[in-house]
Short mmCIF file of C-alpha atoms and ligand atoms in Angstrom, two decimals:
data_model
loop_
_atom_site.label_atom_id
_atom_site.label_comp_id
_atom_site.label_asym_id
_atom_site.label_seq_id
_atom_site.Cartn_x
_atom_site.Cartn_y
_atom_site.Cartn_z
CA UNK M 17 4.56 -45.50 -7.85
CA UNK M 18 4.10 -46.54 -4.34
CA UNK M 19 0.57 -46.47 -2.70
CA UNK M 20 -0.12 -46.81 0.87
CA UNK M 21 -2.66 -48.12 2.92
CA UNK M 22 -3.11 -48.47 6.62
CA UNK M 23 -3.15 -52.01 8.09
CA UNK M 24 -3.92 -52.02 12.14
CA UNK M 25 -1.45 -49.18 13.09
CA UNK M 26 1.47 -49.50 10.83
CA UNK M 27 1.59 -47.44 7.50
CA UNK M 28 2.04 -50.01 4.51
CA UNK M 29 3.44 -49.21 1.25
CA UNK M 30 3.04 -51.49 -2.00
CA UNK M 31 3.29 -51.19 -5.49
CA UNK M 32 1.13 -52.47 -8.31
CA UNK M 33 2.98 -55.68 -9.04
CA UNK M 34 2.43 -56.58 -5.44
CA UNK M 35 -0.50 -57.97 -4.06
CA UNK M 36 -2.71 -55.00 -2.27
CA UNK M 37 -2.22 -55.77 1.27
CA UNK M 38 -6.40 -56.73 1.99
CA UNK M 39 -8.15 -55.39 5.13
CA UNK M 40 -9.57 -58.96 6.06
CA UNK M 41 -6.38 -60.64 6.55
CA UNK M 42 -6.06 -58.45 9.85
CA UNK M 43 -7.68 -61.28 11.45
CA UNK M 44 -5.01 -63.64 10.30
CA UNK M 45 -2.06 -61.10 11.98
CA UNK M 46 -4.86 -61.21 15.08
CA UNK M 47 -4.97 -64.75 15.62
CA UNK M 48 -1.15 -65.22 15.07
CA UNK M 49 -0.41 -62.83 18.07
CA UNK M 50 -2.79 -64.85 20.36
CA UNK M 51 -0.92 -68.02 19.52
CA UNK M 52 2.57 -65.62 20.23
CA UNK M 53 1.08 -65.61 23.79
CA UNK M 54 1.61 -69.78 24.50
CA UNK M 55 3.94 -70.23 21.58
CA UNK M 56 7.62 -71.26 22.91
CA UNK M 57 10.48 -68.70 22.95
CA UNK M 58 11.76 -68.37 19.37
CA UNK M 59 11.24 -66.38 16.24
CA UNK M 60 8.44 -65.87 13.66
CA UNK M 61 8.51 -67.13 9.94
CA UNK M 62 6.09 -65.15 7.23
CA UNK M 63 6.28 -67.41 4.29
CA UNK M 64 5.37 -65.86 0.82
CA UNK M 65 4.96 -62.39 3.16
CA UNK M 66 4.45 -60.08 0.17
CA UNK M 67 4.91 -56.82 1.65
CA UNK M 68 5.12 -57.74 5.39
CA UNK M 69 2.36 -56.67 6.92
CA UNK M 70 0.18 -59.66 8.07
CA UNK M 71 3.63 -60.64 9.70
CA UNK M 72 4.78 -56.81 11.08
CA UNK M 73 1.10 -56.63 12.68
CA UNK M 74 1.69 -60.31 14.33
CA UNK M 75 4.88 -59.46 16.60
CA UNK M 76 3.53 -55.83 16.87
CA UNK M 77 3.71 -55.47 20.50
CA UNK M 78 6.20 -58.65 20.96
CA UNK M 79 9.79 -59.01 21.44
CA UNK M 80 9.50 -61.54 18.86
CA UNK M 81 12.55 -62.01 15.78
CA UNK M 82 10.29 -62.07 12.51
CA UNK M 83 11.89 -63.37 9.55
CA UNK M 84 9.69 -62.58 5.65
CA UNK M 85 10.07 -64.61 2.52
CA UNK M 86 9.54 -63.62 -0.46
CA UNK M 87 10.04 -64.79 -4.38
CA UNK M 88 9.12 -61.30 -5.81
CA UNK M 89 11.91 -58.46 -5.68
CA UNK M 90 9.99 -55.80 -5.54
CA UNK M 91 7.63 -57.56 -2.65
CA UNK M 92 10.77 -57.99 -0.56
CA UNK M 93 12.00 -54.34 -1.30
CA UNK M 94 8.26 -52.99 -0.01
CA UNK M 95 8.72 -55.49 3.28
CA UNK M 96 12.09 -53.80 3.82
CA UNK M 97 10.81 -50.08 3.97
CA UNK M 98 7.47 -51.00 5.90
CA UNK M 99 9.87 -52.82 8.51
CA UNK M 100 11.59 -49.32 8.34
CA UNK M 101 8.45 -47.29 8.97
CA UNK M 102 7.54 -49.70 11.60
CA UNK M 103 10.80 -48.95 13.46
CA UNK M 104 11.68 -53.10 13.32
CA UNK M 105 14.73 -53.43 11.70
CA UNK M 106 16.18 -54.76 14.65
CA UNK M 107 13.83 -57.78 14.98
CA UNK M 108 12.73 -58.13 11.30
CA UNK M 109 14.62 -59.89 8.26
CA UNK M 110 13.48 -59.90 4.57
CA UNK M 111 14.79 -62.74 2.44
CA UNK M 112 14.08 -62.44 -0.83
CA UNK M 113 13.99 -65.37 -2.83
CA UNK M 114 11.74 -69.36 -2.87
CA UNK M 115 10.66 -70.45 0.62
CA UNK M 116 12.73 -73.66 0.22
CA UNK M 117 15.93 -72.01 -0.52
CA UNK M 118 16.58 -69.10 1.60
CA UNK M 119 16.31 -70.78 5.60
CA UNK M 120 19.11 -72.66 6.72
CA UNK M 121 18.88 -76.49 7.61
CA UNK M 122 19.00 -75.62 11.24
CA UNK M 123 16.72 -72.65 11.66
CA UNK M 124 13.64 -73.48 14.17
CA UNK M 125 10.64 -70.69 14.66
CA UNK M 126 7.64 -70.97 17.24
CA UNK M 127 4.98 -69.91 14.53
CA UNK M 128 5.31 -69.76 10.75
CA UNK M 129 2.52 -67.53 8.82
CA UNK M 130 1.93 -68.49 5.25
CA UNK M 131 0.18 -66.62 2.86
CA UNK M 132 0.45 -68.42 -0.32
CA UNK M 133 -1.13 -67.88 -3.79
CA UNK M 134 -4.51 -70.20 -3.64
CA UNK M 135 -6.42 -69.35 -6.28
CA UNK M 136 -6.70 -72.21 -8.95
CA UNK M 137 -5.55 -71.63 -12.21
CA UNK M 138 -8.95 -71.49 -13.85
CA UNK M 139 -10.17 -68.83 -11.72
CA UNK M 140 -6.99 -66.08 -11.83
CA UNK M 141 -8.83 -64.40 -14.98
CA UNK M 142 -11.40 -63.03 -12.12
CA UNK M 143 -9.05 -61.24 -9.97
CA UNK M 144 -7.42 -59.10 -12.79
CA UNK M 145 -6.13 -56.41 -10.75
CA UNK M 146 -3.85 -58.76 -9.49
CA UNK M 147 -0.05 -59.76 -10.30
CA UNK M 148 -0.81 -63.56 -11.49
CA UNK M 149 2.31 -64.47 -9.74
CA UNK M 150 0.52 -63.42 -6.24
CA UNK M 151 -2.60 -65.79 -6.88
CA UNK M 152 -2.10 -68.12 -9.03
CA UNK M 153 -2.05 -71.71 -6.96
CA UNK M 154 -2.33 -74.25 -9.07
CA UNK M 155 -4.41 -76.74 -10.31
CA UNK M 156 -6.39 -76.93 -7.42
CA UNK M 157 -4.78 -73.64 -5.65
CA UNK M 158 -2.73 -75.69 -3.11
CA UNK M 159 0.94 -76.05 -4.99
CA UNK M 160 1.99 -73.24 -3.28
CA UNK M 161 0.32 -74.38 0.40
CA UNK M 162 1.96 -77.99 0.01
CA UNK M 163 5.03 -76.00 0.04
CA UNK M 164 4.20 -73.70 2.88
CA UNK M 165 3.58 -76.92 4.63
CA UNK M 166 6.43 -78.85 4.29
CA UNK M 167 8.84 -76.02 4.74
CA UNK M 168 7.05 -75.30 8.10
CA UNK M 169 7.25 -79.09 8.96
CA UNK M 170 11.13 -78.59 8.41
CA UNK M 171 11.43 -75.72 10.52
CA UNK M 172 8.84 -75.48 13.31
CA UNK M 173 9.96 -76.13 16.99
CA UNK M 174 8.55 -79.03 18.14
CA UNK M 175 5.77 -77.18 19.69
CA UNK M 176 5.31 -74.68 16.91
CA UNK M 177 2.10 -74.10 14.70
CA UNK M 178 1.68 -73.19 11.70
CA UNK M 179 -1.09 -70.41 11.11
CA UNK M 180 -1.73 -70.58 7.04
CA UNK M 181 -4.28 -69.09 4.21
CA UNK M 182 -6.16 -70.65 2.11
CA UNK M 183 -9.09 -69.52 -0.37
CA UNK M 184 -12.09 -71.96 1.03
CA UNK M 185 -12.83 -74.89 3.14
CA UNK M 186 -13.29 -77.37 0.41
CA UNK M 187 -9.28 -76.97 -0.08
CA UNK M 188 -8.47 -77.23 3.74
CA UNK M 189 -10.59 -80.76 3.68
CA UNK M 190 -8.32 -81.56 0.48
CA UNK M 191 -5.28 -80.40 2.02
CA UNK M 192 -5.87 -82.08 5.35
CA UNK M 193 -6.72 -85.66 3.75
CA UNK M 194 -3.15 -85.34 2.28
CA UNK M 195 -1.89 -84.43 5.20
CA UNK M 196 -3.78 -87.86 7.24
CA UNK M 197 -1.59 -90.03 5.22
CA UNK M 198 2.44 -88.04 6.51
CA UNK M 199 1.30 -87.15 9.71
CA UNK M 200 3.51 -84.26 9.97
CA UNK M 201 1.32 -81.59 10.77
CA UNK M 202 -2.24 -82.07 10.62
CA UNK M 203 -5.61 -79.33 10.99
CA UNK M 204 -6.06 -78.26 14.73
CA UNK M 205 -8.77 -75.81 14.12
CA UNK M 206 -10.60 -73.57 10.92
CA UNK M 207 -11.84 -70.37 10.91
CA UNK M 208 -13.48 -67.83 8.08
CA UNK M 209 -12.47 -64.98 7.14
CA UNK M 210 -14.29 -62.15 4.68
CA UNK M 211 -11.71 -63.06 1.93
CA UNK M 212 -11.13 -66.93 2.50
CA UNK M 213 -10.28 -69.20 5.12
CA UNK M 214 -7.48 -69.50 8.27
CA UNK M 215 -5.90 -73.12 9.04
CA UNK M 216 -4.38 -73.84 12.36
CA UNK M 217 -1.74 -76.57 11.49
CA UNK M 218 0.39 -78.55 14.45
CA UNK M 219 2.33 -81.61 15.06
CA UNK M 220 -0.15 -84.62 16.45
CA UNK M 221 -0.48 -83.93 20.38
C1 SAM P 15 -1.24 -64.21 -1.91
S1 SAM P 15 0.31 -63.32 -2.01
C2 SAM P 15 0.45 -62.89 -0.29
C3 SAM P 15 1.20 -61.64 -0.08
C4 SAM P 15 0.92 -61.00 1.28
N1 SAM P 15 1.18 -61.90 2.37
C5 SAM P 15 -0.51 -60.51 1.33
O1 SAM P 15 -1.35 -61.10 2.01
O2 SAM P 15 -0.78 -59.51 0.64
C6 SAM P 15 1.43 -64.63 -2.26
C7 SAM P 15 2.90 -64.24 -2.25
O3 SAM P 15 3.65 -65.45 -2.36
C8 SAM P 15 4.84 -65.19 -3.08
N2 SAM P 15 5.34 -66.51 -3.54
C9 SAM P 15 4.80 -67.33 -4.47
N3 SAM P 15 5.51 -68.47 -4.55
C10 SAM P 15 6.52 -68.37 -3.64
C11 SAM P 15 7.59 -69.22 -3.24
N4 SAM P 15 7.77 -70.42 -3.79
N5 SAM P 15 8.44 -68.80 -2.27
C12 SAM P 15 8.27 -67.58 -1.68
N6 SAM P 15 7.27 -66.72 -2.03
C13 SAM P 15 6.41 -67.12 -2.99
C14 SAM P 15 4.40 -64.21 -4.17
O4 SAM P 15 5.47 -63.45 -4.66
C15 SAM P 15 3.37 -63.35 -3.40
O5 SAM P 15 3.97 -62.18 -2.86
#
């Protein structure tokens, strides 16, 4: 049975082997539409976009392409009738299917979102409500973000930035002494949220 919540304006439906879209992760579709306003011409990317909505509320407002990926069927089916209800089916794509798989070699955005699982293994017993598949990160809750990242490196215009989640800052300092040694992307700028933590990511100036 589909339940529905509201998430800024837009009416967002989900299911209970989706992740319930969470109120604090406004702040996330907030700060992505501020970077829309000095981001170069091109689309948006929502990887591991669950039902759409951090994404949808993003461009909201923009003339902006938005392209969401998802690995979980019934997540992209959701993402297809909430880009319905939002009247964006001419701007917005779902592709169902794992982030490295489903762009093609030559696809560019300005920004790329990522919400990926980040809670570590150990942990995923506390959040029972929750489909394992939408949470569960890893070891150390950054197998899914190390993806996020290098599919954004592969993709971004050269100007882009990557916007992504993570659970807390401890993994952002893990992730970003990773990151010191490719020099790919690395952390522009960190800011908390209610529910965990947003990371700015760009190529070096
Ligand atoms: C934390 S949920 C985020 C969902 C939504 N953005 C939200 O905030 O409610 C993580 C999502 O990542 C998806 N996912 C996990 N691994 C993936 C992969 N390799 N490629 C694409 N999506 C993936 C899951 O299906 C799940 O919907």
């Amino acid at each position: 049975m589909p339940s529905l919540i509201t998430f800024g304006p837009l009416r967002i439906e989900y299911a209970d082997d989706t992740l319930r879209p969470r109120p604090w992760t406004e702040q996330q579709s907030s700060w992505a539409h501020e970077l829309l306003e000095d981001a170069p011409p091109g689309p948006v990317l929502e990887l591991c976009a669950g039902v759409g909505h951090i994404g949808l509320l993003a461009v909201l407002g923009t003339d902006r392409g938005l392209v969401c990926v998802d690995s979980s069927a019934s997540a992209c089916a959701y993402a297809r009738r909430n880009v319905a209800a939002a009247g964006r089916d001419d701007v917005a794509e779902v592709r169902h299917g794992a982030m490295d798989t489903v762009l093609m070699p030559e696809e560019r955005f300005a920004l790329v979102i990522a919400d990926p699982p980040w809670v570590p293994t150990d942990r995923t017993a506390r959040f029972p409500e929750d489909p394992l598949a939408s949470i569960d990160g890893g070891a150390d809750g950054l197998d899914v973000a190390r993806t996020c990242v290098e599919v954004a490196a592969r993709h971004l215009l050269r100007d882009g930035v990557l916007l992504l989640q993570l659970g807390e800052r401890q993994q952002v300092d893990a992730l970003a002494r990773e990151l010191a040694e490719t020099a790919e992307l690395g952390v522009r700028e960190v800011r908390d949220g209610a529910g965990g933590v947003l990371v700015l990511l760009g190529r070096p100036r």
